Coordinates of C-alpha atoms and ligand atoms in Angstrom, one line a residue:
M1 CA -86.0 48.5 -44.5
R2 CA -86.4 52.7 -45.1
Y3 CA -86.1 55.2 -42.5
I4 CA -88.6 58.7 -43.0
S5 CA -87.8 62.7 -41.8
T6 CA -90.1 63.2 -38.2
R7 CA -90.8 65.9 -40.7
G8 CA -90.9 65.3 -44.4
Q9 CA -88.8 67.1 -46.4
A10 CA -85.0 65.1 -46.4
P11 CA -84.7 62.2 -48.4
A12 CA -85.5 58.5 -47.1
L13 CA -82.5 56.6 -45.8
N14 CA -81.4 52.7 -45.1
F15 CA -80.5 51.3 -42.0
E16 CA -76.2 52.1 -42.6
D17 CA -77.3 55.5 -43.0
V18 CA -80.0 56.3 -40.7
L19 CA -76.7 55.5 -37.4
L20 CA -74.4 57.1 -39.5
A21 CA -77.0 60.2 -38.7
G22 CA -77.7 62.6 -36.9
L23 CA -80.6 64.7 -37.3
A24 CA -82.1 64.3 -40.8
S25 CA -81.0 67.2 -43.4
D26 CA -84.7 68.4 -42.1
G27 CA -84.2 68.9 -39.0
G28 CA -86.1 66.3 -38.2
L29 CA -85.7 62.7 -36.9
Y30 CA -86.1 59.5 -38.7
V31 CA -88.4 56.6 -38.2
P32 CA -88.9 53.5 -39.7
E33 CA -91.6 53.9 -43.0
N34 CA -93.4 50.8 -41.6
L35 CA -93.4 49.8 -38.4
P36 CA -92.1 45.5 -38.6
R37 CA -96.0 43.5 -36.9
F38 CA -95.1 41.0 -35.2
T39 CA -98.7 37.9 -35.0
Q40 CA -99.0 36.8 -31.9
E41 CA -98.2 33.0 -32.1
E42 CA -95.0 34.4 -33.2
I43 CA -94.4 36.7 -30.1
A44 CA -95.3 33.1 -28.9
S45 CA -93.2 31.2 -29.8
W46 CA -89.6 33.7 -28.8
A47 CA -90.9 32.8 -25.1
G48 CA -87.5 30.8 -22.9
L49 CA -85.3 32.3 -25.8
P50 CA -81.6 34.0 -24.7
Y51 CA -81.5 37.4 -24.5
H52 CA -79.3 37.3 -28.4
E53 CA -81.4 36.0 -29.6
L54 CA -85.0 37.6 -28.8
A55 CA -83.0 40.8 -29.5
F56 CA -82.0 39.1 -33.3
R57 CA -85.8 38.6 -33.9
V58 CA -86.9 41.9 -32.8
M59 CA -84.3 43.6 -34.6
R60 CA -83.8 42.3 -37.7
P61 CA -86.6 43.2 -39.8
F62 CA -85.2 47.2 -38.7
V63 CA -81.6 46.0 -39.8
A64 CA -82.1 44.1 -42.5
G65 CA -81.3 45.0 -46.5
S66 CA -78.1 47.1 -44.5
I67 CA -76.2 43.8 -41.9
A68 CA -77.0 40.0 -43.0
D69 CA -77.9 37.6 -40.1
A70 CA -74.3 35.8 -39.0
D71 CA -73.2 38.7 -38.5
F72 CA -76.2 40.2 -36.9
K73 CA -76.4 37.1 -34.8
K74 CA -72.6 37.3 -33.8
I75 CA -73.3 41.0 -32.5
L76 CA -75.7 40.7 -30.3
E77 CA -74.1 38.2 -28.8
E78 CA -71.0 39.2 -28.3
T79 CA -72.5 42.5 -27.0
Y80 CA -75.5 40.8 -24.7
G81 CA -72.6 38.0 -23.1
A82 CA -70.1 41.5 -21.6
F83 CA -73.5 41.7 -19.9
A84 CA -72.8 40.7 -15.4
H85 CA -76.3 39.0 -15.4
A86 CA -76.7 35.8 -17.0
A87 CA -80.9 36.7 -17.9
V88 CA -79.2 40.3 -19.1
A89 CA -82.5 42.1 -17.9
P90 CA -83.7 40.5 -15.0
L91 CA -87.0 41.1 -13.3
R92 CA -87.1 41.6 -9.5
Q93 CA -90.9 41.7 -7.8
L94 CA -91.2 44.6 -5.3
G95 CA -94.7 43.7 -4.6
S96 CA -98.1 41.4 -5.2
N97 CA -98.0 41.7 -8.8
E98 CA -95.2 44.8 -9.1
W99 CA -91.3 44.3 -11.4
V100 CA -88.5 46.1 -11.7
L101 CA -87.1 45.1 -15.0
E102 CA -83.1 46.1 -14.1
L103 CA -81.9 46.4 -17.0
F104 CA -78.5 48.1 -15.0
H105 CA -76.1 44.9 -15.5
G106 CA -74.4 46.6 -18.4
P107 CA -70.8 47.9 -18.1
T108 CA -71.8 50.8 -17.4
L109 CA -74.4 50.0 -15.0
A110 CA -77.3 51.9 -16.5
F111 CA -79.6 50.4 -19.3
K112 CA -77.5 52.8 -21.8
D113 CA -75.6 50.4 -21.7
F114 CA -78.1 48.3 -23.5
A115 CA -78.2 50.5 -26.2
L116 CA -74.8 51.7 -26.5
Q117 CA -73.2 48.8 -26.8
L118 CA -74.3 48.0 -28.8
L119 CA -74.5 50.7 -31.6
G120 CA -70.6 50.5 -31.0
R121 CA -70.0 47.1 -32.6
L122 CA -72.5 47.8 -35.4
L123 CA -70.5 51.2 -36.0
D124 CA -67.0 49.4 -36.1
H125 CA -69.4 46.9 -38.6
V126 CA -70.7 49.8 -41.3
L127 CA -67.2 51.2 -40.8
A128 CA -64.4 48.6 -41.5
K129 CA -66.6 47.9 -44.9
R130 CA -66.6 50.9 -45.6
N131 CA -63.4 51.9 -44.8
E132 CA -64.5 55.5 -43.3
R133 CA -63.7 57.3 -40.6
V134 CA -66.5 59.4 -38.4
V135 CA -66.5 61.2 -35.3
I136 CA -69.0 61.2 -32.8
V137 CA -70.0 64.7 -30.5
G138 CA -72.3 64.0 -28.0
A139 CA -73.7 65.2 -25.0
T140 CA -74.4 64.0 -21.6
S141 CA -76.1 64.6 -18.4
G142 CA -74.2 61.2 -16.8
D143 CA -75.0 57.9 -18.3
T144 CA -75.6 58.3 -21.7
G145 CA -71.8 59.8 -21.8
S146 CA -69.7 56.5 -19.8
A147 CA -71.5 53.1 -21.9
A148 CA -70.7 56.0 -25.4
I149 CA -67.5 55.8 -24.2
E150 CA -67.4 52.2 -23.3
G151 CA -69.0 51.3 -26.3
C152 CA -66.3 53.2 -28.9
R153 CA -63.3 52.8 -27.3
R154 CA -62.7 49.8 -28.7
C155 CA -63.5 51.0 -32.6
D156 CA -61.1 51.9 -34.9
N157 CA -62.8 54.1 -36.8
V158 CA -64.5 56.2 -34.3
D159 CA -63.2 59.2 -32.6
I160 CA -65.3 60.4 -29.8
F161 CA -65.9 63.6 -28.0
I162 CA -68.6 63.6 -25.0
L163 CA -69.1 66.9 -23.4
H164 CA -70.7 66.9 -19.7
P165 CA -72.1 69.6 -17.7
H166 CA -69.0 70.8 -15.7
Q167 CA -69.5 70.0 -11.8
R168 CA -73.0 68.7 -12.5
V169 CA -73.3 64.5 -13.1
S170 CA -72.4 62.3 -9.9
E171 CA -68.9 61.2 -9.2
V172 CA -69.3 58.0 -10.4
Q173 CA -71.0 59.4 -13.1
R174 CA -68.0 61.5 -14.0
R175 CA -65.3 58.8 -12.8
Q176 CA -66.7 56.5 -14.9
M177 CA -66.1 58.3 -18.1
T178 CA -62.7 60.2 -17.3
T179 CA -60.9 57.1 -16.4
I180 CA -61.4 55.6 -19.8
F181 CA -58.6 56.3 -21.5
G182 CA -57.2 56.5 -25.7
E183 CA -56.1 58.1 -28.5
N184 CA -60.0 58.3 -29.7
I185 CA -61.5 59.2 -26.3
H186 CA -62.7 62.8 -25.5
N187 CA -64.2 63.8 -22.2
I188 CA -64.9 67.3 -22.1
A189 CA -66.4 69.9 -19.0
I190 CA -68.9 71.9 -20.4
E191 CA -69.4 75.5 -18.2
G192 CA -72.9 75.2 -18.4
N193 CA -75.7 72.6 -18.0
F194 CA -77.1 69.9 -19.6
D195 CA -79.2 71.2 -22.8
D196 CA -76.1 73.9 -22.6
C197 CA -74.2 70.7 -23.8
Q198 CA -77.0 69.0 -26.6
E199 CA -77.5 72.6 -28.1
M200 CA -73.8 72.4 -29.0
V201 CA -74.3 68.7 -30.3
K202 CA -76.8 70.0 -32.0
A203 CA -75.3 73.3 -33.7
S204 CA -72.1 71.1 -34.8
F205 CA -75.1 69.1 -36.3
A206 CA -76.5 72.3 -38.2
D207 CA -72.8 73.4 -39.9
Q208 CA -70.6 70.4 -40.5
S209 CA -67.8 73.2 -41.7
F210 CA -65.0 72.2 -38.5
L211 CA -65.1 69.5 -38.9
K212 CA -63.0 68.8 -42.9
G213 CA -65.7 66.6 -44.4
T214 CA -64.9 63.6 -41.2
R215 CA -69.1 62.7 -40.5
L216 CA -70.3 63.3 -37.6
V217 CA -72.6 61.0 -36.1
A218 CA -75.2 60.8 -33.2
V219 CA -74.7 59.1 -30.0
N220 CA -78.2 60.3 -28.5
S221 CA -81.3 59.0 -28.8
I222 CA -82.2 60.0 -31.6
N223 CA -79.7 58.4 -33.0
W224 CA -82.4 55.3 -34.3
A225 CA -80.0 52.1 -33.2
R226 CA -80.7 53.7 -29.6
I227 CA -84.2 53.3 -29.5
M228 CA -84.9 49.4 -31.8
A229 CA -82.6 48.2 -29.0
Q230 CA -84.0 49.1 -26.8
I231 CA -87.6 48.0 -28.0
V232 CA -87.0 44.6 -27.2
Y233 CA -86.3 44.1 -23.4
Y234 CA -90.3 45.0 -23.2
F235 CA -90.9 42.2 -25.6
H236 CA -88.0 40.4 -23.0
A237 CA -90.1 41.6 -19.7
A238 CA -93.2 40.8 -21.2
L239 CA -93.0 37.2 -22.4
Q240 CA -92.1 36.4 -18.1
L241 CA -94.3 37.4 -16.7
G242 CA -97.6 35.7 -19.2
G243 CA -97.3 37.8 -22.6
P244 CA -98.7 38.1 -25.1
A245 CA -101.4 36.4 -24.4
R246 CA -102.1 38.6 -20.8
S247 CA -101.1 42.4 -21.2
V248 CA -98.1 43.9 -19.6
A249 CA -97.8 47.7 -17.7
F250 CA -94.5 49.9 -17.8
S251 CA -93.7 52.6 -16.0
V252 CA -90.6 54.3 -17.3
P253 CA -88.6 57.3 -15.9
T254 CA -87.9 59.6 -18.4
G255 CA -86.0 62.2 -20.2
N256 CA -85.5 63.0 -23.5
F257 CA -88.5 60.4 -24.3
G258 CA -85.8 57.8 -25.9
D259 CA -86.9 54.7 -24.2
I260 CA -91.0 55.3 -23.3
F261 CA -90.9 55.7 -27.0
A262 CA -89.8 52.4 -27.2
G263 CA -92.4 51.1 -24.7
Y264 CA -94.4 52.4 -27.4
L265 CA -93.3 51.7 -30.4
A266 CA -93.1 47.5 -28.8
R267 CA -96.9 47.9 -29.2
N268 CA -97.7 48.9 -31.8
M269 CA -95.4 46.0 -33.4
G270 CA -97.7 43.7 -31.6
L271 CA -96.6 43.2 -27.9
P272 CA -100.0 43.4 -26.2
I273 CA -98.5 46.6 -23.1
S274 CA -102.5 48.4 -22.7
Q275 CA -100.9 51.4 -20.0
L276 CA -97.4 53.4 -19.8
I277 CA -96.5 55.8 -17.9
V278 CA -94.3 58.7 -18.0
A279 CA -92.2 59.9 -14.9
T280 CA -91.1 62.4 -15.0
N281 CA -88.6 64.5 -11.8
R282 CA -89.8 67.8 -11.0
N283 CA -88.6 68.7 -14.5
D284 CA -91.2 67.4 -16.1
I285 CA -92.2 69.3 -19.4
L286 CA -94.2 65.8 -20.7
H287 CA -96.2 65.6 -17.8
R288 CA -97.8 68.6 -17.8
F289 CA -98.5 67.1 -21.4
M290 CA -100.3 64.3 -20.6
S291 CA -101.6 66.1 -17.9
G292 CA -103.1 68.6 -19.3
N293 CA -101.9 69.1 -22.7
Q294 CA -99.0 71.7 -22.8
Y295 CA -96.3 71.1 -23.9
V296 CA -94.1 74.1 -22.4
K297 CA -90.0 75.1 -22.3
E298 CA -89.3 75.8 -18.1
T299 CA -86.0 76.3 -16.5
L300 CA -84.4 73.5 -15.8
H301 CA -84.3 71.9 -12.3
A302 CA -80.8 69.9 -10.9
T303 CA -82.7 67.1 -9.0
L304 CA -81.4 64.0 -6.7
S305 CA -81.8 62.2 -10.6
P306 CA -79.6 63.8 -13.1
S307 CA -79.9 62.0 -15.6
M308 CA -83.5 63.3 -15.9
D309 CA -83.0 66.8 -15.4
I310 CA -83.2 67.9 -18.5
M311 CA -86.5 70.7 -20.0
V312 CA -87.3 69.8 -24.5
S313 CA -87.5 66.3 -24.5
S314 CA -85.8 65.2 -28.0
N315 CA -87.9 62.2 -29.0
F316 CA -91.3 64.2 -27.8
E317 CA -91.1 64.2 -32.0
R318 CA -91.0 61.2 -33.2
L319 CA -94.4 60.5 -30.4
L320 CA -96.1 63.8 -32.5
F321 CA -95.4 62.5 -35.7
D322 CA -98.0 59.1 -35.0
L323 CA -100.5 61.4 -33.2
H324 CA -100.7 64.1 -36.8
G325 CA -101.5 61.3 -38.7
R326 CA -97.2 61.7 -39.7
N327 CA -98.0 64.6 -41.5
G328 CA -94.1 66.3 -41.8
A329 CA -95.2 70.0 -42.0
A330 CA -97.4 70.0 -39.3
I331 CA -94.4 68.8 -37.3
A332 CA -92.2 71.5 -38.8
E333 CA -94.1 73.9 -38.1
L334 CA -95.4 72.8 -33.5
M335 CA -91.2 72.2 -33.9
A336 CA -91.1 75.4 -35.6
N337 CA -94.1 77.1 -33.2
F338 CA -92.5 75.8 -30.0
K339 CA -88.5 77.7 -30.9
Q340 CA -90.2 81.1 -31.3
G341 CA -92.8 80.1 -28.2
G342 CA -91.0 78.0 -26.1
G343 CA -94.4 75.6 -26.6
F344 CA -98.0 74.5 -28.0
S345 CA -100.6 72.5 -27.1
V346 CA -101.9 69.9 -30.0
E347 CA -105.4 69.8 -30.7
Q348 CA -108.1 68.0 -28.7
D349 CA -108.3 64.9 -30.2
R350 CA -105.1 64.1 -30.2
W351 CA -104.2 64.4 -27.3
T352 CA -107.2 61.8 -25.7
E353 CA -105.1 59.7 -28.4
A354 CA -102.2 60.4 -26.6
R355 CA -104.1 59.3 -23.7
K356 CA -105.6 56.4 -23.9
L357 CA -101.9 54.4 -24.2
F358 CA -100.4 57.3 -21.5
D359 CA -100.6 58.3 -18.2
S360 CA -97.7 60.6 -15.9
L361 CA -97.0 62.4 -12.6
A362 CA -94.7 65.2 -11.3
V363 CA -92.5 62.8 -8.9
S364 CA -90.5 65.6 -6.2
D365 CA -87.1 64.4 -4.4
E366 CA -88.7 64.4 -1.6
Q367 CA -91.4 61.5 -2.5
T368 CA -88.2 59.7 -4.6
C369 CA -86.3 59.3 -1.6
T370 CA -89.3 58.1 0.7
T371 CA -90.2 56.0 -1.7
I372 CA -86.5 54.0 -2.4
A373 CA -86.6 55.0 2.6
E374 CA -90.1 52.1 1.7
V375 CA -88.9 50.0 -0.8
F376 CA -86.1 48.9 0.8
A377 CA -87.8 48.9 4.2
S378 CA -90.0 46.2 2.5
T379 CA -88.0 44.2 0.6
G380 CA -84.0 45.2 1.8
E381 CA -83.7 46.1 -2.4
V382 CA -81.8 49.9 -2.2
L383 CA -83.4 51.4 -5.3
D384 CA -81.2 54.4 -7.6
P385 CA -83.5 57.7 -7.7
H386 CA -84.3 57.1 -11.4
T387 CA -85.9 54.1 -10.6
A388 CA -87.7 55.7 -7.3
I389 CA -89.3 57.7 -9.2
G390 CA -90.8 55.0 -12.2
V391 CA -92.0 53.1 -8.8
H392 CA -93.4 56.2 -7.8
A393 CA -95.1 56.5 -10.5
A394 CA -96.4 53.2 -10.5
R395 CA -98.6 53.6 -7.3
E396 CA -100.0 56.9 -8.4
C397 CA -100.8 56.0 -11.7
R398 CA -101.9 52.2 -11.9
R399 CA -105.4 51.5 -14.2
S400 CA -105.7 47.5 -13.3
L401 CA -103.9 45.4 -10.2
D402 CA -104.7 42.4 -12.1
T403 CA -102.4 43.6 -14.9
P404 CA -98.6 42.9 -14.9
M405 CA -96.9 46.8 -13.4
V406 CA -93.4 46.7 -14.9
V407 CA -91.6 49.6 -13.5
L408 CA -88.4 50.2 -15.6
G409 CA -85.0 50.2 -13.2
T410 CA -82.4 52.4 -14.6
A411 CA -79.6 52.3 -13.0
H412 CA -78.2 51.0 -11.0
P413 CA -78.0 52.8 -6.9
V414 CA -74.2 53.0 -6.6
K415 CA -74.7 55.8 -9.2
F416 CA -76.6 57.7 -7.3
P417 CA -74.6 57.7 -3.5
E418 CA -76.4 60.8 -2.8
A419 CA -80.0 60.0 -2.7
V420 CA -79.7 56.6 -1.1
E421 CA -78.1 57.9 1.7
K422 CA -80.4 60.9 2.1
A423 CA -83.2 58.2 2.0
G424 CA -81.9 57.3 5.1
V425 CA -80.4 53.0 3.7
G426 CA -78.7 52.1 5.4
K427 CA -76.5 49.8 3.5
A428 CA -73.3 49.7 2.4
L429 CA -73.7 50.0 -1.3
E430 CA -70.6 48.3 -3.5
L431 CA -69.7 49.2 -6.4
P432 CA -69.4 46.2 -8.7
A433 CA -66.7 43.7 -9.3
H434 CA -65.5 45.4 -12.4
L435 CA -65.1 48.8 -11.0
T436 CA -64.0 48.7 -6.8
D437 CA -60.6 50.9 -7.8
L438 CA -62.6 53.2 -9.4
F439 CA -62.0 56.2 -7.2
E440 CA -58.4 55.4 -7.2
R441 CA -58.3 55.7 -11.5
E442 CA -56.9 58.6 -12.4
E443 CA -59.1 60.7 -14.3
R444 CA -58.5 62.7 -17.8
C445 CA -61.0 65.7 -18.7
T446 CA -60.6 69.6 -21.1
V447 CA -62.2 72.2 -18.6
L448 CA -64.1 74.2 -21.5
A449 CA -66.4 76.9 -21.4
N450 CA -70.0 77.2 -22.5
D451 CA -69.3 78.8 -26.0
L452 CA -69.2 77.1 -29.6
K453 CA -66.3 78.1 -31.0
V454 CA -64.1 76.8 -28.7
V455 CA -65.3 73.8 -28.6
Q456 CA -65.7 72.9 -32.1
G457 CA -62.1 74.2 -31.8
F458 CA -61.2 72.0 -29.8
V459 CA -63.0 68.6 -31.7
S460 CA -60.8 70.1 -34.9
Q461 CA -58.1 70.3 -33.2
H462 CA -58.5 66.4 -31.9
G463 CA -60.9 64.8 -34.3
N464 CA -58.3 62.5 -35.8
R465 CA -56.9 59.8 -33.3
G466 CA -55.9 62.9 -31.6
K467 CA -54.4 64.8 -34.0
P468 CA -56.1 67.6 -36.4
L469 CA -58.4 67.3 -38.7
Ligands
PLP501 C1 -81.1 58.7 -19.5 C2 -81.9 57.8 -18.5 C3 -83.3 58.0 -18.1 C4 -84.1 58.7 -19.3 O1 -84.3 58.4 -20.6 P1 -85.3 59.0 -21.7 O2 -84.4 57.5 -22.4 O3 -84.1 59.5 -21.7 O4 -86.3 58.7 -20.7 C5 -83.3 58.0 -17.3 N1 -82.8 57.1 -16.3 C6 -81.9 56.9 -16.0 C7 -80.6 56.7 -15.3 C8 -81.3 56.9 -17.4 O5 -79.2 57.1 -17.5

């Protein structure tokens, strides 16, 4: 499988190089040159497979030529064997033909584990083979950081630096990152917001001289391997609910457009998906595009669903690429306009094309809490605020009551106690067994100024197992 850039100028790469790349050299994002397509018979034959075996069948074409089947199978079995639920991604019914796909049974309690626990193992495998070391610099609004640290803590050839916005992630999220120690693990709290952190990561990819030749790897969802791993659970959910004979709809709490883009790809690979709902919080750039063809940057608001508090959705470029007939030059121009003027619209027929599949809604903090309270009253289930946004949007935007509606349950509610308390849910939430002493553990974290040079200096001083590069 070969991968090409959404801006059309960078060289095509194989899976191994895409795994180790960040942004493409032309500023674009890598996507498969040709998407694999499965027949209905083939998909139907996967019903009842354990999660890791389904994962092997769905992802195999993407890694073909780079990772041997036997190695890949073993990596997948280890990755998903570490999840706390035997079904890995169980479905829980909330209402009539309405389900939550629980994606929070991994070690760090959010869906990011599906991709990052795999990414860590893939990196380890590939780097050992190449006898190479890399540095990871990643930005997190909360959940990516802990999942990436957890996924890479045992990687001998990786030093990982995670930037989070100082005092803007929940205490559980922070502690999940800062209580994991290792000479290759570095938590940095930036005196700024998530977009400041993300900008620093982008700038570091653009000019890597501070790394003195060591390769920089991306762990945010610009890394293709993350999107790839997320495609699997769309197949998994649909197969439980009568797919592929029957189509299924999904409502996806969305920030960077990574998770929902994986659903879009699952559909293009042959899985019958009739509707994808983009569910955002007040930071609604994607909703404004889907509802009114306006992709315009606005100020950032802090909400009760902090993992979706972002102004610009990096993966959206991957959808735009398809909407523009995979014309890299057109995307380069759009993104240049965006950088200059902070916004764009696309031609009407391209927007109409997107709207055939996607609906959207922006959900307020108040509606989020109401939904948590309502679902608790009717089912006894406590939703996390991100998942609640997905449920609310599903109920508002659903096109057909006959089609199963699956809301992606993106995080465990224990990660976001503030929203759960505000919703007035009087049920004490307990940390899962492996985290019961989280609040007693020692923390390690460095607070740094919102200044690129300072951060890059820190990385080059500590990028080789705590020693200078
Ligand atoms: C990351 C995250 C999201 C948003 O996912 P994207 O792929 O960025 O759209 C939603 N909910 C939770 C809990 C998350 O951690």
